[in-house]
Short mmCIF file of C-alpha atoms and ligand atoms in Angstrom, two decimals:
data_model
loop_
_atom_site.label_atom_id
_atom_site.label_comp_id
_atom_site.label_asym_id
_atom_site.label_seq_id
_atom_site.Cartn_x
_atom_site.Cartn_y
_atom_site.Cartn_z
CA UNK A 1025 0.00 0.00 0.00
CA UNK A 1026 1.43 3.21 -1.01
CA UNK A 1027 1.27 5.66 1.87
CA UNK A 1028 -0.59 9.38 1.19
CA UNK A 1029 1.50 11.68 3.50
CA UNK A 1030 1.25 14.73 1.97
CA UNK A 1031 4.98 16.08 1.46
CA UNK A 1032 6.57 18.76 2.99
CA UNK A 1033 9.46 21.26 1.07
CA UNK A 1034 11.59 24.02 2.48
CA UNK A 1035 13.54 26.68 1.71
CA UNK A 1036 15.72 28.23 4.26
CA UNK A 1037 17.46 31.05 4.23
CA UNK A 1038 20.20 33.00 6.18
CA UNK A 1039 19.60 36.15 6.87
CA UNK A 1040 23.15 37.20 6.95
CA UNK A 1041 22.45 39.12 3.05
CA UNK A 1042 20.25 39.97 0.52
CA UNK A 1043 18.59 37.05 -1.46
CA UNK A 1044 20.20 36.63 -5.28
CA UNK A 1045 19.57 34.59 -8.28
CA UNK A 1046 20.76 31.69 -6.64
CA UNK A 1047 18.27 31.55 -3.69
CA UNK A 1048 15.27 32.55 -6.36
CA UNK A 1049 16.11 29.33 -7.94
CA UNK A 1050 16.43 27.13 -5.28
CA UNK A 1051 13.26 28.49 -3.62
CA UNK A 1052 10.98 28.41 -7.16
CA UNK A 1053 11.85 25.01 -7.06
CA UNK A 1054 11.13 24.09 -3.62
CA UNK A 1055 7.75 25.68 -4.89
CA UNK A 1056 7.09 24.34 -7.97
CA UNK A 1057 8.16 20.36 -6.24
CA UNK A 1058 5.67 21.10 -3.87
CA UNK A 1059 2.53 22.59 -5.83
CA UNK A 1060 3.73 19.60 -8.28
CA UNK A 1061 2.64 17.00 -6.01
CA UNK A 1062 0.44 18.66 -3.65
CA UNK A 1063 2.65 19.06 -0.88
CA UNK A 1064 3.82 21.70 1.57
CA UNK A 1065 5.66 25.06 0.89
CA UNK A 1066 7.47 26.08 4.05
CA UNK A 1067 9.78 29.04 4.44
CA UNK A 1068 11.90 28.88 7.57
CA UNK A 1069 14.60 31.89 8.60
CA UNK A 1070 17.84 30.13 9.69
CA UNK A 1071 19.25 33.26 11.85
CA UNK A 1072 21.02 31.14 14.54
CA UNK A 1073 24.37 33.38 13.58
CA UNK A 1074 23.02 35.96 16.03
CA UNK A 1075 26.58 38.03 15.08
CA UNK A 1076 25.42 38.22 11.28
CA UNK A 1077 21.43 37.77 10.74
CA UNK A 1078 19.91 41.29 10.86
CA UNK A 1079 15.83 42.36 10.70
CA UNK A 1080 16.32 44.19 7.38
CA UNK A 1081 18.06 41.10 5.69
CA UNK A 1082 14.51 39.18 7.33
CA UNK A 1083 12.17 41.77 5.76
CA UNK A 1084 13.76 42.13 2.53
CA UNK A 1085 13.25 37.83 2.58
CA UNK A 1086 9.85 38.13 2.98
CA UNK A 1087 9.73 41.31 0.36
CA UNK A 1088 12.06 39.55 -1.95
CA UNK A 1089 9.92 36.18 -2.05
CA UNK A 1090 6.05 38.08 -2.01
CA UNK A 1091 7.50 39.96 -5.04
CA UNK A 1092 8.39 36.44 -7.53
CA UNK A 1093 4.67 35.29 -6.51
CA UNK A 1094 5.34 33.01 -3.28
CA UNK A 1095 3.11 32.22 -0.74
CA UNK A 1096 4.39 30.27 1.96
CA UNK A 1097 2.64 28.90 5.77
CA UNK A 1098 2.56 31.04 8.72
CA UNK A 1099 3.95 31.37 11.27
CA UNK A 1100 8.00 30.92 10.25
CA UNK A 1101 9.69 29.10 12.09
CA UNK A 1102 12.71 31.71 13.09
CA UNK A 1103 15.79 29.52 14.41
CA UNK A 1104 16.65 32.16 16.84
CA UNK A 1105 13.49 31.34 18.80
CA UNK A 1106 13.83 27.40 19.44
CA UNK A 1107 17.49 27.26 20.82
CA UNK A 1108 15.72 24.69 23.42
CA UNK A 1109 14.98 22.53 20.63
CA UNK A 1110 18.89 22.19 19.75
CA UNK A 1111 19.79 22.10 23.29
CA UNK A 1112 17.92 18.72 23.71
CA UNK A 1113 19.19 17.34 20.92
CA UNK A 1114 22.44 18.22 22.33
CA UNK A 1115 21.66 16.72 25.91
CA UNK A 1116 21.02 13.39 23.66
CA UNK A 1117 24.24 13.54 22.22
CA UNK A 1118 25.40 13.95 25.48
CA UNK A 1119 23.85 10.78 27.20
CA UNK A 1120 25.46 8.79 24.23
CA UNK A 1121 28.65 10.16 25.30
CA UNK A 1122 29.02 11.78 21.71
CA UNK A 1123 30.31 15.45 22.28
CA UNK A 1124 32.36 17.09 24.25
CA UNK A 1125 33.40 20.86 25.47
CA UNK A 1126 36.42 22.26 23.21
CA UNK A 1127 37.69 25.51 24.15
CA UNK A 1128 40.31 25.54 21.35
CA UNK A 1129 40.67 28.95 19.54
CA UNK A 1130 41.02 28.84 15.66
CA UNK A 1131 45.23 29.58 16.12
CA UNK A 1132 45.30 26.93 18.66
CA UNK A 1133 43.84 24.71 15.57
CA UNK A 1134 45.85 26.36 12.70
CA UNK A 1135 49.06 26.10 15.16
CA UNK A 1136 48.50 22.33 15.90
CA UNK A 1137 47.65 21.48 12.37
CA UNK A 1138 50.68 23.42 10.58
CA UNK A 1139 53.19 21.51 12.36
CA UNK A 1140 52.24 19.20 10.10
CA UNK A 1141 53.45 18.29 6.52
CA UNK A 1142 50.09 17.00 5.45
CA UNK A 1143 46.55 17.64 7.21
CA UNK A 1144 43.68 16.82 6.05
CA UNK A 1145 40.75 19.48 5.62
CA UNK A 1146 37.13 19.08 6.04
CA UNK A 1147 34.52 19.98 2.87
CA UNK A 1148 34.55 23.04 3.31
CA UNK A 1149 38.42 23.63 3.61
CA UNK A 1150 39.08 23.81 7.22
CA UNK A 1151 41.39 21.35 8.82
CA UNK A 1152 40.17 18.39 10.19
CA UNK A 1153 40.13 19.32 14.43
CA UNK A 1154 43.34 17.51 16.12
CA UNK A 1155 41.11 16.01 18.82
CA UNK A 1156 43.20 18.70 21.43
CA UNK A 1157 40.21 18.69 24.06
CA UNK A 1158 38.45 15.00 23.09
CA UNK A 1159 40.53 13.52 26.18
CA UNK A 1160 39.91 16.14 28.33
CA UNK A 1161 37.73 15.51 31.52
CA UNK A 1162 34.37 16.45 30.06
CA UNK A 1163 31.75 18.71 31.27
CA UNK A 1164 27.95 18.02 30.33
CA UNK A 1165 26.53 19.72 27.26
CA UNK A 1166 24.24 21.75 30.06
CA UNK A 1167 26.67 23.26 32.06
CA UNK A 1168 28.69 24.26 29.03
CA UNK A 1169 25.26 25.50 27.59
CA UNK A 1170 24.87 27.20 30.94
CA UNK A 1171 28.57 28.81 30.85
CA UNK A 1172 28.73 29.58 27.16
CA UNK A 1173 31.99 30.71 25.65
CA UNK A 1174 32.79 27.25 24.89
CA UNK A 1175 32.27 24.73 21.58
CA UNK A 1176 30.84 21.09 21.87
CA UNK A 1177 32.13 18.74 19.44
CA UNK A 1178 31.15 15.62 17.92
CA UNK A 1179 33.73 12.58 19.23
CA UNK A 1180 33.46 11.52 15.68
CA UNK A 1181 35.34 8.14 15.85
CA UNK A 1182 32.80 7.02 18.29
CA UNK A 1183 29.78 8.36 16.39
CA UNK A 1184 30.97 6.40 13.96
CA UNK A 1185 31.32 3.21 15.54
CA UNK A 1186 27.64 3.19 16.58
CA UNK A 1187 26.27 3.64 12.78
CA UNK A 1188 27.10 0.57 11.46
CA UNK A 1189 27.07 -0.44 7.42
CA UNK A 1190 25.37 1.39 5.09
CA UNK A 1191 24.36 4.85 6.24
CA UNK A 1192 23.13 6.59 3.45
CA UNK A 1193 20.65 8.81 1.29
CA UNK A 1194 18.36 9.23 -1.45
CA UNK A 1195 19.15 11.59 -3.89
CA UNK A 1196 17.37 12.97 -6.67
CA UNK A 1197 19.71 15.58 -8.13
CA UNK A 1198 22.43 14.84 -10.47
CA UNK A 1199 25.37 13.11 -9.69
CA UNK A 1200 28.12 12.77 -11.91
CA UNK A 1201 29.86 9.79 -13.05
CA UNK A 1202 32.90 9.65 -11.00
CA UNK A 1203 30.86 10.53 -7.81
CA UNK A 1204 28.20 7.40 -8.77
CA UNK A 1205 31.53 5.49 -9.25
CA UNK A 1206 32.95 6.41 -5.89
CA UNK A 1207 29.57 6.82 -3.82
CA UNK A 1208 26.64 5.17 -4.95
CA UNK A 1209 25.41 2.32 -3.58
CA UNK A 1210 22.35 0.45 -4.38
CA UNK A 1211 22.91 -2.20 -1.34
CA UNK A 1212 22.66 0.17 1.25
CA UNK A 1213 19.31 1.36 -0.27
CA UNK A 1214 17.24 -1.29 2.55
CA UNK A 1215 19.29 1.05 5.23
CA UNK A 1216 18.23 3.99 4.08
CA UNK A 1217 15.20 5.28 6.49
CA UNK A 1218 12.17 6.15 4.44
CA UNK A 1219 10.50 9.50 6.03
CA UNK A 1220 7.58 8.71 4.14
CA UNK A 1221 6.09 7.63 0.85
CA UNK A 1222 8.84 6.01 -1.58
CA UNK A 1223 7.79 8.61 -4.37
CA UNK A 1224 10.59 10.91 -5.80
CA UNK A 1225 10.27 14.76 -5.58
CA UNK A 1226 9.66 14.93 -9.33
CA UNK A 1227 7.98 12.04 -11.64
CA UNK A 1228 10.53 11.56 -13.42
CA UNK A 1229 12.76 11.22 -11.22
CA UNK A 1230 15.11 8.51 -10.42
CA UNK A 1231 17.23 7.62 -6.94
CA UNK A 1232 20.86 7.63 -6.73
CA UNK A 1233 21.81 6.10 -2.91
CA UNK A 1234 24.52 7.78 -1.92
CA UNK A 1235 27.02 6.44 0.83
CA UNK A 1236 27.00 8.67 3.69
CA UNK A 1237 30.60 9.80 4.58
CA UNK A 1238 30.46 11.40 7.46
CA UNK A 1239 33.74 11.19 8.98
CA UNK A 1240 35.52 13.06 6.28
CA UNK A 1241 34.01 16.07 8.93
CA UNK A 1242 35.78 15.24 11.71
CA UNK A 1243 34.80 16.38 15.22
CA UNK A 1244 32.91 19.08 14.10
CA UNK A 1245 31.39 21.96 15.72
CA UNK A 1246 27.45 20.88 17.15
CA UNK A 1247 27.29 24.02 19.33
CA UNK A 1248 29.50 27.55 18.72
CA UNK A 1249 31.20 29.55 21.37
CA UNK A 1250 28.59 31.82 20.35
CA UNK A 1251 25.53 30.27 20.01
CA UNK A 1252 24.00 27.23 21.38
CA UNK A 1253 23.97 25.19 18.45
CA UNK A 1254 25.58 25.18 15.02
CA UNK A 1255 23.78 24.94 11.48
CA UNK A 1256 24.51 21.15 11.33
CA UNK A 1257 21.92 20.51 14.73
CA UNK A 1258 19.96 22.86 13.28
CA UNK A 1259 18.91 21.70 10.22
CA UNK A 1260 18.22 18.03 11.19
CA UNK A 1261 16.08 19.36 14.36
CA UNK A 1262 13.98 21.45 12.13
CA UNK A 1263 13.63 19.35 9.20
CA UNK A 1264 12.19 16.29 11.65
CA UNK A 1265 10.51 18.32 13.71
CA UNK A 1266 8.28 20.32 10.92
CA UNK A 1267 8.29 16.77 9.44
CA UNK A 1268 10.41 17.49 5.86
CA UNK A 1269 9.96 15.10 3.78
CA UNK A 1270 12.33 16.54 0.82
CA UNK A 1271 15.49 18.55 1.31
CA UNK A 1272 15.71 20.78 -1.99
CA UNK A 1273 18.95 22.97 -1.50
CA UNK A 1274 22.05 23.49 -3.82
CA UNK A 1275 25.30 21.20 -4.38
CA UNK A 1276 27.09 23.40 -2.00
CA UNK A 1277 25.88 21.29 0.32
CA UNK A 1278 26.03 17.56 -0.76
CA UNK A 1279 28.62 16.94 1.43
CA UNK A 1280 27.30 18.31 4.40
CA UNK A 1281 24.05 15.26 3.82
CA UNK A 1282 26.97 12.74 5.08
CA UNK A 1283 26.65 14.28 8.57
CA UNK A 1284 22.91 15.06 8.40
CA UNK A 1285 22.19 11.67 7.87
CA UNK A 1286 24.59 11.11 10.95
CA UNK A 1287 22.92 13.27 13.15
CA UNK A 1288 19.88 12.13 12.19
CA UNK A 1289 20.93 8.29 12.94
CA UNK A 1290 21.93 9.12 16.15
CA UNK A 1291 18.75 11.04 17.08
CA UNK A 1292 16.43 8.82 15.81
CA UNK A 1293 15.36 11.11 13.17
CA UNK A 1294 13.59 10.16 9.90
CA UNK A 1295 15.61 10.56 6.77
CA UNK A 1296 14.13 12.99 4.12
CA UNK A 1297 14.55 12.86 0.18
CA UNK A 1298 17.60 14.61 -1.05
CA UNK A 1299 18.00 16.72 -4.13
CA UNK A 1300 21.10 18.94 -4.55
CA UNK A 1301 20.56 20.97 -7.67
CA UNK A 1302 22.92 23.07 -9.79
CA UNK A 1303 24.42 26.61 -8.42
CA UNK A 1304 23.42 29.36 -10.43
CA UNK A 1305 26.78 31.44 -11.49
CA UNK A 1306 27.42 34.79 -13.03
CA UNK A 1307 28.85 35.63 -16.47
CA UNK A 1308 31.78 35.17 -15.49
CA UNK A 1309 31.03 31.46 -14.01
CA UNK A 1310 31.91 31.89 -10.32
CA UNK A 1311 29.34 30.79 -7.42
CA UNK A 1312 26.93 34.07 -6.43
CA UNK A 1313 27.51 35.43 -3.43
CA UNK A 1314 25.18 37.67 -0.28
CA UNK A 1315 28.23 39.97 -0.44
CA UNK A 1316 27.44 41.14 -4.09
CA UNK A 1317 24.87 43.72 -4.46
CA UNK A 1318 24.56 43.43 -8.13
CA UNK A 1319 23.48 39.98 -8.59
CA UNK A 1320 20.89 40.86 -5.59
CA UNK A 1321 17.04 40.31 -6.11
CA UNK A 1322 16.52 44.04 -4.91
CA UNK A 1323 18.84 45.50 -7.55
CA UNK A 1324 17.21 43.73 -10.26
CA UNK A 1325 13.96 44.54 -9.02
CA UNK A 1326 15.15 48.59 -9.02
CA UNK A 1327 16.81 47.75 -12.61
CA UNK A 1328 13.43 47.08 -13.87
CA UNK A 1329 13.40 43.01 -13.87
CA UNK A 1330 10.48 41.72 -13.21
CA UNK A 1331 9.43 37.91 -11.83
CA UNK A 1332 9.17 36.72 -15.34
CA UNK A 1333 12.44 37.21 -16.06
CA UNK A 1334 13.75 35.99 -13.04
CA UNK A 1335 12.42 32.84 -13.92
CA UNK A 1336 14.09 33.04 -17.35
CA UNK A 1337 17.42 34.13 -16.20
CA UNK A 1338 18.02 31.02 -13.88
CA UNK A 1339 15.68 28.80 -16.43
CA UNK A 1340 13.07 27.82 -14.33
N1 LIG B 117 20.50 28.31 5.62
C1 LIG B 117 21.30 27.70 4.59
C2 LIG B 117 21.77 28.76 3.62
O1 LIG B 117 21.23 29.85 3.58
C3 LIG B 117 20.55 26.65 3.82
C4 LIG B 117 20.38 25.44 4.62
C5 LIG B 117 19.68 24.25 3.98
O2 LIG B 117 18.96 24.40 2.97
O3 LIG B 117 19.81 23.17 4.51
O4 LIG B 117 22.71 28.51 2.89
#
């Protein structure tokens, strides 16, 4: 019997910039997946970066999205306001014995790391954390919450001897040749969690299961010196708890699925569809970026664009 659940799609946005072409894409289709199959449209403000999400970057979201014809469910869930959300999630880690307290400063890091002729560096370029505090005497994830000024990180050897064979995920994007060579694998498919109906975001779509790799992270950061929590937490909190049944968000952040699905292993969290789509670039083929004005919704809007060709610009 094929199950009914209606699906659920986000898009979820920083508020650390203006919205560009790139985040038009990604959210039209996040839209059109949903209104596709019937499902859910849900816009949620990830603004957990306290030292870089501003109101005006919020409002111009909510201008910038009403403006290409959106409508999206009320209320939004605002990351800012459910820290106690991560903070449990956190305490679970804790229990397991998964994280622990680091108090390392980047140059403590780069110092310990450049001694070295070779060090290996995480997906998004940092190096791999030299396990400094990991043997230190540890303090529970609530006091440190209660302290603050102090990371938790993920013991990730030990995570990782708790997941067992065949973590991995459904994904419906693209994947090129050499990654279906190096990644894919149909065996693990039984392992892979179903959040809910076995249909793909789009009809003609077809599943590629992808091997999780999740140590290739390292003890990574689960809660900043900052902030209680870090996007990683985050995301898998919100996308279980608002029940996300497909994850539609650019290649950028393929990688970072290996450690979702992680996370969500170890919290007993349902796994969602993946589809990691294509970045958007600019004439002169490099990634768009928050910090460029001209590529910004707003400025196209003033230059006289309109949603229409929006939608042609990033072929949608
Ligand atoms: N908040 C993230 C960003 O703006 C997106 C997170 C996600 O889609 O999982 O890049």
């Amino acid at each position: 019997m094929t199950s009914k659940k209606q699906r659920v799609f986000r898009f979820a946005p920083s508020p650390n910039g203006y919205l560009h072409l790139g985040h038009a894409y990604s959210a039209l289709l996040n839209f059109d997946l949903a209104r596709e199959c019937g499902g859910r449209f849900l816009l949620r403000i990830e603004d957990i970066d306290r030292g870089r999400a501003r109101p005006e970057f919020e409002a111009a979201i909510y201008e910038d999205l009403a403006w290409l014809g959106f409508d999206w469910e009320r209320p939004v869930r605002r990351q800012s306001e459910h820290f106690d959300d991560y903070a449990r999630a956190l305490e679970r880690l804790d229990e397991m014995g998964l994280i622990y307290a680091c108090d390392c400063k980047r140059s403590d890091i780069a110092r310990a790391t450049a001694a070295q002729a070779y060090w290996p560096r995480d997906p998004d370029g940092s190096p791999i954390y030299p396990g400094t505090c990991r043997t230190k005497p540890r303090r529970s994830a609530r006091e440190v919450r209660a302290k603050g000024g102090v990371a938790m990180r993920l013991d990730m050897r030990l995570a990782s001897t708790l997941i067992g064979q065949g973590l991995a995920w459904r994904e419906f994007g693209d994947v090129s040749p050499s990654l279906r060579a190096q990644r894919s694998n149909p065996e693990s498919l039984a392992n892979v969690w179903m959040a809910s109906s076995a249909a793909p975001p789009r009809n003609d779509g077809e599943a590629t299961v992808i091997a999780a790799d999740p140590a290739q992270w390292g003890d990574v950061v689960l809660a900043r010196k900052d902030t209680p929590a870090s996007y990683h937490i985050a995301v898998v909190v919100d996308d279980a708890l608002q029940g996300v049944t497909d994850v539609v968000r650019g290649k950028d952040l393929f990688e970072a699925t290996s450690l979702h699905r992680l996370l969500q292993h170890l919290l007993d969290l349902p796994a969602p569809n993946y589809l990691h789509h294509d970045l958007i670039m600019d004439e002169k083929g490099e990634k768009l970026a928050k910090s460029v004005a001209s590529t910004a919704l707003r400025a196209l809007r003033t230059q006289g664009w309109t949603p229409a060709d929006v939608r042609r610009r990033i072929g949608s």
